[in-house]
Amino acid sequence: MGGKSTISSESGRQDSLYREAAYEFGPALERLARAYEADPEKRRDLSQDIHFQLWRSFQSYDGRCSTRTWVYRVAHHVAASHVIRERRTFSKLVTLEQVEQLTDRGSAMAAVQQQADLDRITGLIQLLKPIDRQVMICFLEDMDSASIGEITGLSPGNVAIRIHRSKNILAKWFHEGKNHEE
Amino acid sequence: MRNERPGDKLKAIWHDQPTEMTAMTSKLIQMRARDLRAKTRKKLIGTIAGPIAVGVCYALGLWLFPRHASMLHPLFLLALGWSLCGLYFLNRAMWSSVVPGDAGPLTGLEFCRAELGRRRQLLGRLLLWSLGPLLLSLGTFILAIGLSGTPGHSLLPNGLPFLVLTAVWIVVYFGLRVKEQRELRMEIEELEEIGRAAG
């Protein structure tokens, strides 16, 4: 009897934690899914997977990190798993350093110059390997270095370098794309 | 003006994007759980393909070349036993995966490294426990074809296209899997390097 009530109160806690997280971070999770998957059908599937794994994860959430960190970690894990599965390896994806070279050459700009502002940003993010993608998304979600470090596992110094690079790359990529359109 | 705080403008664009809200109702959660179980079942059924293929080779070999049965039996039995053991190791590798929903305490770096490592391990086991016995049984089959070839009615010329196709398939498949393994190793090393830099 007691066991049953403990189970139901645990599952009630899990449900309410999930509901609160879905309410607070729902739009951010949708943006995250968009940054990982371009195909709308697959994106909807990924989004549902993220929500399902998130709901599942709250079974073991012990409050040792903030809900936000937990939610982003789980969401990024699901999305990274999706990328690994879909692309088999990251060989076609690039690092921030390689994107810097891409924008220098301007060769990749032609591919995105006709697209809208948002498509340009998501197009760039979708080129990145999961760790750089995580940093870029967290930066766009307005997180500080410490929070990004907590989610990705990178040191604050490493995060700061990557954010600095991300900013420069985004600005360059974005403005060069604009110039091409003008 | 353009270069003034470019991040802010991009963040604004990022936040202003239209989003469709996804919320899991209990019905959707049950549906997802069912999907997940179905996917796992499919994967498990997929691992049976190896022993089935070896079994087909075994049966076909004995049916076509009964004269060499005494020599073919042990080789085919070895291949079948090998692939049946492979079922256990392949399944163990599949079950050892960390479900993203259970990996909340892991950071992105740790999770990606574990996921890539798991994929690499699974690929290695596929080569050893699935492709290995299949190669042995095909090799035995080809050996039987070769042994049956006599100057009067040689089977080898008729089996030549099959032999060539099999050889090409094996070389291409093996090459692709080894390349994939190498790429995964490079990815893991890259993440390890980032991890070391992170302290």
Short mmCIF file of C-alpha atoms in Angstrom, two decimals:
data_model
loop_
_atom_site.label_atom_id
_atom_site.label_comp_id
_atom_site.label_asym_id
_atom_site.label_seq_id
_atom_site.Cartn_x
_atom_site.Cartn_y
_atom_site.Cartn_z
CA MET A 1 0.00 0.00 0.00
CA GLY A 2 2.77 2.35 1.12
CA GLY A 3 4.89 1.23 -1.83
CA LYS A 4 2.07 2.01 -4.23
CA SER A 5 1.57 5.50 -2.86
CA THR A 6 5.33 6.17 -3.05
CA ILE A 7 5.36 5.10 -6.70
CA SER A 8 2.36 7.25 -7.54
CA SER A 9 3.82 10.26 -5.72
CA GLU A 10 7.13 9.72 -7.56
CA SER A 11 5.35 9.57 -10.89
CA GLY A 12 3.31 12.64 -9.91
CA ARG A 13 6.54 14.50 -9.16
CA GLN A 14 8.00 13.36 -12.49
CA ASP A 15 4.90 14.55 -14.37
CA SER A 16 4.80 17.92 -12.64
CA LEU A 17 8.54 18.50 -13.16
CA TYR A 18 8.10 17.68 -16.83
CA ARG A 19 5.06 19.94 -17.20
CA GLU A 20 6.90 22.87 -15.61
CA ALA A 21 9.97 22.31 -17.78
CA ALA A 22 7.89 21.96 -20.94
CA TYR A 23 6.08 25.18 -20.12
CA GLU A 24 9.24 27.14 -19.30
CA PHE A 25 11.61 25.74 -21.92
CA GLY A 26 9.16 24.59 -24.62
CA PRO A 27 10.01 27.33 -27.14
CA ALA A 28 13.77 26.97 -26.48
CA LEU A 29 13.52 23.22 -27.08
CA GLU A 30 11.74 23.84 -30.37
CA ARG A 31 14.51 26.22 -31.42
CA LEU A 32 17.07 23.61 -30.40
CA ALA A 33 15.33 20.94 -32.51
CA ARG A 34 15.33 23.32 -35.47
CA ALA A 35 19.05 23.88 -35.06
CA TYR A 36 19.67 20.13 -35.20
CA GLU A 37 17.25 19.00 -37.91
CA ALA A 38 16.32 20.80 -41.11
CA ASP A 39 13.66 18.39 -42.32
CA PRO A 40 10.28 19.40 -40.77
CA GLU A 41 8.98 15.84 -40.48
CA LYS A 42 12.14 14.55 -38.83
CA ARG A 43 12.25 17.67 -36.67
CA ARG A 44 8.78 16.98 -35.29
CA ASP A 45 9.93 13.46 -34.50
CA LEU A 46 13.10 14.74 -32.85
CA SER A 47 11.10 17.26 -30.85
CA GLN A 48 8.79 14.54 -29.55
CA ASP A 49 11.81 12.39 -28.74
CA ILE A 50 13.34 15.25 -26.75
CA HIS A 51 10.12 15.71 -24.79
CA PHE A 52 9.76 11.99 -24.18
CA GLN A 53 13.34 11.60 -22.95
CA LEU A 54 12.93 14.71 -20.85
CA TRP A 55 9.82 13.31 -19.20
CA ARG A 56 11.69 10.04 -18.64
CA SER A 57 14.75 11.84 -17.25
CA PHE A 58 12.82 13.51 -14.44
CA GLN A 59 12.46 10.08 -12.87
CA SER A 60 16.11 10.38 -11.79
CA TYR A 61 16.41 14.15 -11.39
CA ASP A 62 17.88 14.81 -7.95
CA GLY A 63 18.25 18.59 -8.08
CA ARG A 64 22.06 18.53 -8.03
CA CYS A 65 22.07 20.91 -10.99
CA SER A 66 19.51 23.49 -12.03
CA THR A 67 16.45 22.42 -13.99
CA ARG A 68 17.65 24.51 -16.91
CA THR A 69 21.02 22.73 -17.05
CA TRP A 70 19.27 19.36 -16.78
CA VAL A 71 16.76 20.18 -19.52
CA TYR A 72 19.42 21.44 -21.92
CA ARG A 73 21.73 18.50 -21.22
CA VAL A 74 19.04 15.93 -21.93
CA ALA A 75 17.80 17.82 -25.00
CA HIS A 76 21.32 18.12 -26.41
CA HIS A 77 22.01 14.44 -25.69
CA VAL A 78 18.89 13.38 -27.62
CA ALA A 79 19.76 15.72 -30.49
CA ALA A 80 23.43 14.65 -30.58
CA SER A 81 22.34 11.00 -30.64
CA HIS A 82 20.05 11.88 -33.53
CA VAL A 83 22.94 13.51 -35.43
CA ILE A 84 25.21 10.51 -34.83
CA ARG A 85 22.49 8.13 -36.00
CA GLU A 86 21.46 10.15 -39.03
CA ARG A 87 24.87 11.07 -40.33
CA ARG A 88 26.63 7.96 -39.01
CA THR A 89 29.72 10.03 -38.19
CA PHE A 90 30.50 13.71 -37.94
CA SER A 91 32.84 13.53 -40.93
CA LYS A 92 30.67 15.89 -42.98
CA LEU A 93 30.36 18.30 -40.08
CA VAL A 94 32.94 20.91 -39.25
CA THR A 95 34.50 22.64 -36.27
CA LEU A 96 34.35 26.35 -35.51
CA GLU A 97 37.90 26.72 -36.80
CA GLN A 98 36.90 25.28 -40.17
CA VAL A 99 33.87 27.56 -40.41
CA GLU A 100 36.17 30.54 -39.84
CA GLN A 101 38.08 29.46 -42.92
CA LEU A 102 34.84 28.92 -44.83
CA THR A 103 33.64 32.43 -44.15
CA ASP A 104 37.05 33.79 -45.10
CA ARG A 105 36.80 32.17 -48.49
CA GLY A 106 33.20 33.15 -48.86
CA SER A 107 32.61 30.01 -50.91
CA ALA A 108 29.91 28.68 -48.66
CA MET A 109 28.16 32.03 -48.61
CA ALA A 110 26.72 31.51 -52.06
CA ALA A 111 24.75 28.54 -50.81
CA VAL A 112 22.90 30.55 -48.20
CA GLN A 113 22.74 34.04 -49.66
CA GLN A 114 19.16 33.60 -50.88
CA GLN A 115 17.87 32.40 -47.58
CA ALA A 116 16.21 34.37 -44.84
CA ASP A 117 18.11 35.58 -41.77
CA LEU A 118 17.03 32.72 -39.62
CA ASP A 119 17.75 30.11 -42.24
CA ARG A 120 21.21 31.57 -42.50
CA ILE A 121 21.83 31.15 -38.79
CA THR A 122 20.31 27.66 -38.55
CA GLY A 123 22.12 26.67 -41.74
CA LEU A 124 25.39 27.58 -40.09
CA ILE A 125 24.55 25.82 -36.85
CA GLN A 126 23.60 22.65 -38.69
CA LEU A 127 27.11 22.52 -40.14
CA LEU A 128 28.71 22.28 -36.74
CA LYS A 129 29.73 19.24 -34.74
CA PRO A 130 27.55 18.63 -31.67
CA ILE A 131 29.82 20.25 -29.08
CA ASP A 132 30.27 23.46 -31.08
CA ARG A 133 26.59 23.36 -31.92
CA GLN A 134 25.75 23.15 -28.23
CA VAL A 135 27.91 26.17 -27.47
CA MET A 136 26.39 28.17 -30.33
CA ILE A 137 22.79 27.34 -29.37
CA CYS A 138 23.41 28.11 -25.70
CA PHE A 139 25.00 31.41 -26.69
CA LEU A 140 21.99 32.32 -28.81
CA GLU A 141 19.75 31.30 -25.91
CA ASP A 142 21.49 34.03 -23.91
CA MET A 143 23.37 31.81 -21.46
CA ASP A 144 26.55 32.83 -19.69
CA SER A 145 29.86 30.94 -19.91
CA ALA A 146 29.36 29.16 -16.59
CA SER A 147 25.96 27.75 -17.63
CA ILE A 148 27.30 26.70 -21.01
CA GLY A 149 30.24 25.01 -19.30
CA GLU A 150 27.87 23.13 -17.01
CA ILE A 151 25.86 21.83 -19.95
CA THR A 152 28.69 20.99 -22.34
CA GLY A 153 31.43 20.02 -19.90
CA LEU A 154 33.87 22.56 -21.37
CA SER A 155 35.99 24.77 -19.16
CA PRO A 156 34.84 28.40 -18.77
CA GLY A 157 37.96 29.53 -20.66
CA ASN A 158 37.26 27.16 -23.51
CA VAL A 159 33.63 28.27 -23.59
CA ALA A 160 34.67 31.93 -23.67
CA ILE A 161 36.99 31.30 -26.62
CA ARG A 162 34.30 29.40 -28.48
CA ILE A 163 31.68 32.09 -27.78
CA HIS A 164 34.05 34.77 -29.02
CA ARG A 165 34.61 32.74 -32.19
CA SER A 166 30.89 32.04 -32.55
CA LYS A 167 30.08 35.73 -32.32
CA ASN A 168 32.64 36.65 -34.95
CA ILE A 169 31.63 33.85 -37.25
CA LEU A 170 27.92 34.61 -36.93
CA ALA A 171 28.49 38.31 -37.55
CA LYS A 172 30.73 37.65 -40.53
CA TRP A 173 28.53 34.94 -41.98
CA PHE A 174 25.43 37.01 -41.46
CA HIS A 175 26.77 40.26 -42.87
CA GLU A 176 28.51 38.68 -45.82
CA GLY A 177 25.26 36.93 -46.68
CA LYS A 178 23.47 40.27 -46.51
CA ASN A 179 26.05 41.87 -48.77
CA HIS A 180 25.60 39.11 -51.32
CA GLU A 181 21.85 39.73 -51.34
CA GLU A 182 22.16 43.49 -51.74
CA MET B 1 27.42 50.39 -37.05
CA ARG B 2 27.04 46.90 -38.46
CA ASN B 3 29.74 45.44 -36.27
CA GLU B 4 28.30 46.83 -33.06
CA ARG B 5 27.24 43.96 -30.82
CA PRO B 6 26.36 41.62 -33.66
CA GLY B 7 25.43 38.91 -31.19
CA ASP B 8 22.45 40.88 -29.91
CA LYS B 9 20.83 41.19 -33.30
CA LEU B 10 21.38 37.52 -34.01
CA LYS B 11 19.98 36.58 -30.63
CA ALA B 12 16.90 38.66 -31.37
CA ILE B 13 16.40 36.89 -34.70
CA TRP B 14 16.94 33.58 -32.98
CA HIS B 15 14.39 34.27 -30.26
CA ASP B 16 11.81 35.74 -32.65
CA GLN B 17 11.57 32.61 -34.75
CA PRO B 18 8.11 31.05 -34.84
CA THR B 19 7.88 27.85 -32.83
CA GLU B 20 5.35 25.09 -32.72
CA MET B 21 4.82 23.91 -29.19
CA THR B 22 5.22 20.22 -28.46
CA ALA B 23 3.83 18.93 -25.22
CA MET B 24 3.70 15.30 -24.25
CA THR B 25 0.31 14.11 -23.13
CA SER B 26 0.16 10.74 -21.39
CA LYS B 27 -1.18 9.29 -24.65
CA LEU B 28 1.81 10.64 -26.60
CA ILE B 29 4.22 9.36 -23.96
CA GLN B 30 2.71 5.87 -24.23
CA MET B 31 2.94 6.10 -28.02
CA ARG B 32 6.62 7.09 -27.85
CA ALA B 33 7.37 4.27 -25.42
CA ARG B 34 5.67 1.84 -27.81
CA ASP B 35 7.74 3.23 -30.73
CA LEU B 36 10.91 2.82 -28.71
CA ARG B 37 10.05 -0.81 -27.91
CA ALA B 38 9.24 -1.48 -31.58
CA LYS B 39 12.59 0.01 -32.65
CA THR B 40 14.43 -2.19 -30.15
CA ARG B 41 12.53 -5.25 -31.36
CA LYS B 42 13.49 -4.41 -34.96
CA LYS B 43 17.15 -4.09 -33.99
CA LEU B 44 17.06 -7.43 -32.22
CA ILE B 45 15.40 -9.10 -35.19
CA GLY B 46 18.13 -7.57 -37.39
CA THR B 47 20.84 -9.40 -35.44
CA ILE B 48 19.21 -12.76 -36.27
CA ALA B 49 19.96 -12.10 -39.96
CA GLY B 50 23.58 -13.29 -39.51
CA PRO B 51 22.83 -16.79 -38.16
CA ILE B 52 19.98 -17.15 -40.69
CA ALA B 53 22.34 -16.35 -43.59
CA VAL B 54 24.91 -18.81 -42.23
CA GLY B 55 22.17 -21.43 -41.83
CA VAL B 56 21.04 -20.91 -45.43
CA CYS B 57 24.63 -21.34 -46.65
CA TYR B 58 24.92 -24.48 -44.51
CA ALA B 59 21.75 -26.05 -45.89
CA LEU B 60 22.49 -25.03 -49.46
CA GLY B 61 26.08 -26.27 -49.22
CA LEU B 62 25.04 -29.71 -47.99
CA TRP B 63 22.22 -29.96 -50.51
CA LEU B 64 24.40 -29.02 -53.49
CA PHE B 65 27.57 -30.82 -52.46
CA PRO B 66 26.60 -33.98 -50.53
CA ARG B 67 29.85 -35.68 -51.60
CA HIS B 68 31.87 -33.30 -49.42
CA ALA B 69 29.48 -33.33 -46.45
CA SER B 70 32.02 -34.79 -44.05
CA MET B 71 34.40 -31.92 -44.74
CA LEU B 72 31.75 -29.18 -44.93
CA HIS B 73 29.91 -30.11 -41.73
CA PRO B 74 32.58 -28.99 -39.22
CA LEU B 75 33.28 -25.73 -41.05
CA PHE B 76 29.61 -24.81 -41.35
CA LEU B 77 28.99 -25.86 -37.75
CA LEU B 78 31.86 -23.64 -36.64
CA ALA B 79 30.37 -20.70 -38.58
CA LEU B 80 26.92 -21.34 -37.14
CA GLY B 81 28.23 -21.60 -33.58
CA TRP B 82 30.29 -18.45 -34.08
CA SER B 83 27.30 -16.47 -35.35
CA LEU B 84 25.05 -17.79 -32.57
CA CYS B 85 27.61 -16.63 -29.98
CA GLY B 86 27.64 -13.34 -31.89
CA LEU B 87 23.93 -12.91 -31.14
CA TYR B 88 24.77 -12.66 -27.44
CA PHE B 89 27.67 -10.22 -27.87
CA LEU B 90 25.82 -8.04 -30.38
CA ASN B 91 22.77 -7.82 -28.15
CA ARG B 92 24.94 -7.03 -25.15
CA ALA B 93 26.57 -4.18 -27.08
CA MET B 94 23.16 -2.82 -28.08
CA TRP B 95 21.78 -2.93 -24.54
CA SER B 96 24.82 -1.18 -23.10
CA SER B 97 23.80 2.11 -24.69
CA VAL B 98 22.97 5.04 -22.45
CA VAL B 99 19.47 6.32 -23.16
CA PRO B 100 19.61 10.14 -23.40
CA GLY B 101 16.85 10.36 -20.82
CA ASP B 102 19.08 8.57 -18.29
CA ALA B 103 22.13 10.69 -19.08
CA GLY B 104 21.07 13.94 -17.43
CA PRO B 105 24.08 13.91 -15.06
CA LEU B 106 26.49 13.65 -18.02
CA THR B 107 27.81 16.73 -19.79
CA GLY B 108 27.57 17.08 -23.57
CA LEU B 109 31.22 16.17 -23.95
CA GLU B 110 30.92 13.00 -21.87
CA PHE B 111 27.74 11.90 -23.60
CA CYS B 112 29.05 12.44 -27.14
CA ARG B 113 32.25 10.56 -26.30
CA ALA B 114 30.29 7.65 -24.81
CA GLU B 115 27.86 7.55 -27.73
CA LEU B 116 30.66 7.56 -30.33
CA GLY B 117 32.58 4.94 -28.34
CA ARG B 118 29.50 2.74 -28.18
CA ARG B 119 28.94 3.08 -31.92
CA ARG B 120 32.55 2.18 -32.62
CA GLN B 121 32.35 -0.83 -30.32
CA LEU B 122 29.13 -1.98 -31.95
CA LEU B 123 30.69 -1.65 -35.39
CA GLY B 124 33.72 -3.71 -34.28
CA ARG B 125 31.44 -6.39 -32.88
CA LEU B 126 29.39 -6.43 -36.07
CA LEU B 127 32.55 -7.10 -38.07
CA LEU B 128 33.77 -9.81 -35.70
CA TRP B 129 30.54 -11.57 -34.77
CA SER B 130 28.33 -11.01 -37.79
CA LEU B 131 30.57 -10.55 -40.81
CA GLY B 132 33.19 -13.06 -39.56
CA PRO B 133 30.95 -16.15 -39.48
CA LEU B 134 29.29 -15.06 -42.71
CA LEU B 135 32.69 -14.90 -44.38
CA LEU B 136 33.59 -18.34 -43.03
CA SER B 137 30.38 -19.89 -44.34
CA LEU B 138 30.75 -18.18 -47.73
CA GLY B 139 34.37 -19.31 -47.84
CA THR B 140 33.30 -22.87 -47.10
CA PHE B 141 30.65 -22.65 -49.81
CA ILE B 142 33.22 -21.36 -52.31
CA LEU B 143 35.61 -24.11 -51.26
CA ALA B 144 32.90 -26.67 -51.96
CA ILE B 145 32.35 -25.16 -55.41
CA GLY B 146 36.07 -25.35 -56.06
CA LEU B 147 36.30 -28.97 -54.88
CA SER B 148 33.38 -30.01 -57.07
CA GLY B 149 34.98 -28.64 -60.20
CA THR B 150 36.23 -31.48 -62.37
CA PRO B 151 37.57 -31.19 -65.91
CA GLY B 152 34.41 -32.85 -67.22
CA HIS B 153 31.77 -30.65 -65.62
CA SER B 154 33.42 -27.94 -63.62
CA LEU B 155 31.22 -25.84 -61.40
CA LEU B 156 33.80 -23.13 -61.02
CA PRO B 157 33.16 -21.32 -64.35
CA ASN B 158 29.44 -21.21 -63.59
CA GLY B 159 30.11 -19.98 -60.07
CA LEU B 160 32.61 -17.38 -61.21
CA PRO B 161 30.19 -14.39 -61.34
CA PHE B 162 28.98 -15.33 -57.86
CA LEU B 163 32.54 -15.54 -56.61
CA VAL B 164 33.51 -12.20 -58.12
CA LEU B 165 30.38 -10.48 -56.79
CA THR B 166 30.93 -11.94 -53.34
CA ALA B 167 34.56 -10.86 -53.30
CA VAL B 168 33.67 -7.33 -54.42
CA TRP B 169 30.89 -7.09 -51.82
CA ILE B 170 33.20 -8.28 -49.06
CA VAL B 171 35.99 -5.88 -49.99
CA VAL B 172 33.65 -2.86 -50.34
CA TYR B 173 31.70 -3.62 -47.16
CA PHE B 174 34.82 -4.25 -45.14
CA GLY B 175 36.51 -1.12 -46.50
CA LEU B 176 33.50 1.08 -45.68
CA ARG B 177 33.17 -0.27 -42.15
CA VAL B 178 36.88 0.11 -41.45
CA LYS B 179 36.74 3.69 -42.77
CA GLU B 180 33.76 4.39 -40.53
CA GLN B 181 35.61 2.94 -37.55
CA ARG B 182 38.63 5.13 -38.29
CA GLU B 183 36.44 8.23 -38.56
CA LEU B 184 34.75 7.42 -35.27
CA ARG B 185 38.14 6.96 -33.63
CA MET B 186 39.22 10.37 -34.91
CA GLU B 187 36.05 11.94 -33.56
CA ILE B 188 36.61 10.37 -30.16
CA GLU B 189 40.22 11.56 -30.09
CA GLU B 190 39.08 15.06 -31.02
CA LEU B 191 36.59 15.07 -28.16
CA GLU B 192 39.22 13.70 -25.78
CA GLU B 193 41.52 16.52 -26.76
CA ILE B 194 38.76 19.06 -26.07
CA GLY B 195 38.11 17.28 -22.77
CA ARG B 196 41.78 17.51 -21.80
CA ALA B 197 41.73 21.21 -22.62
CA ALA B 198 38.65 21.53 -20.42
CA GLY B 199 40.63 19.95 -17.59
#
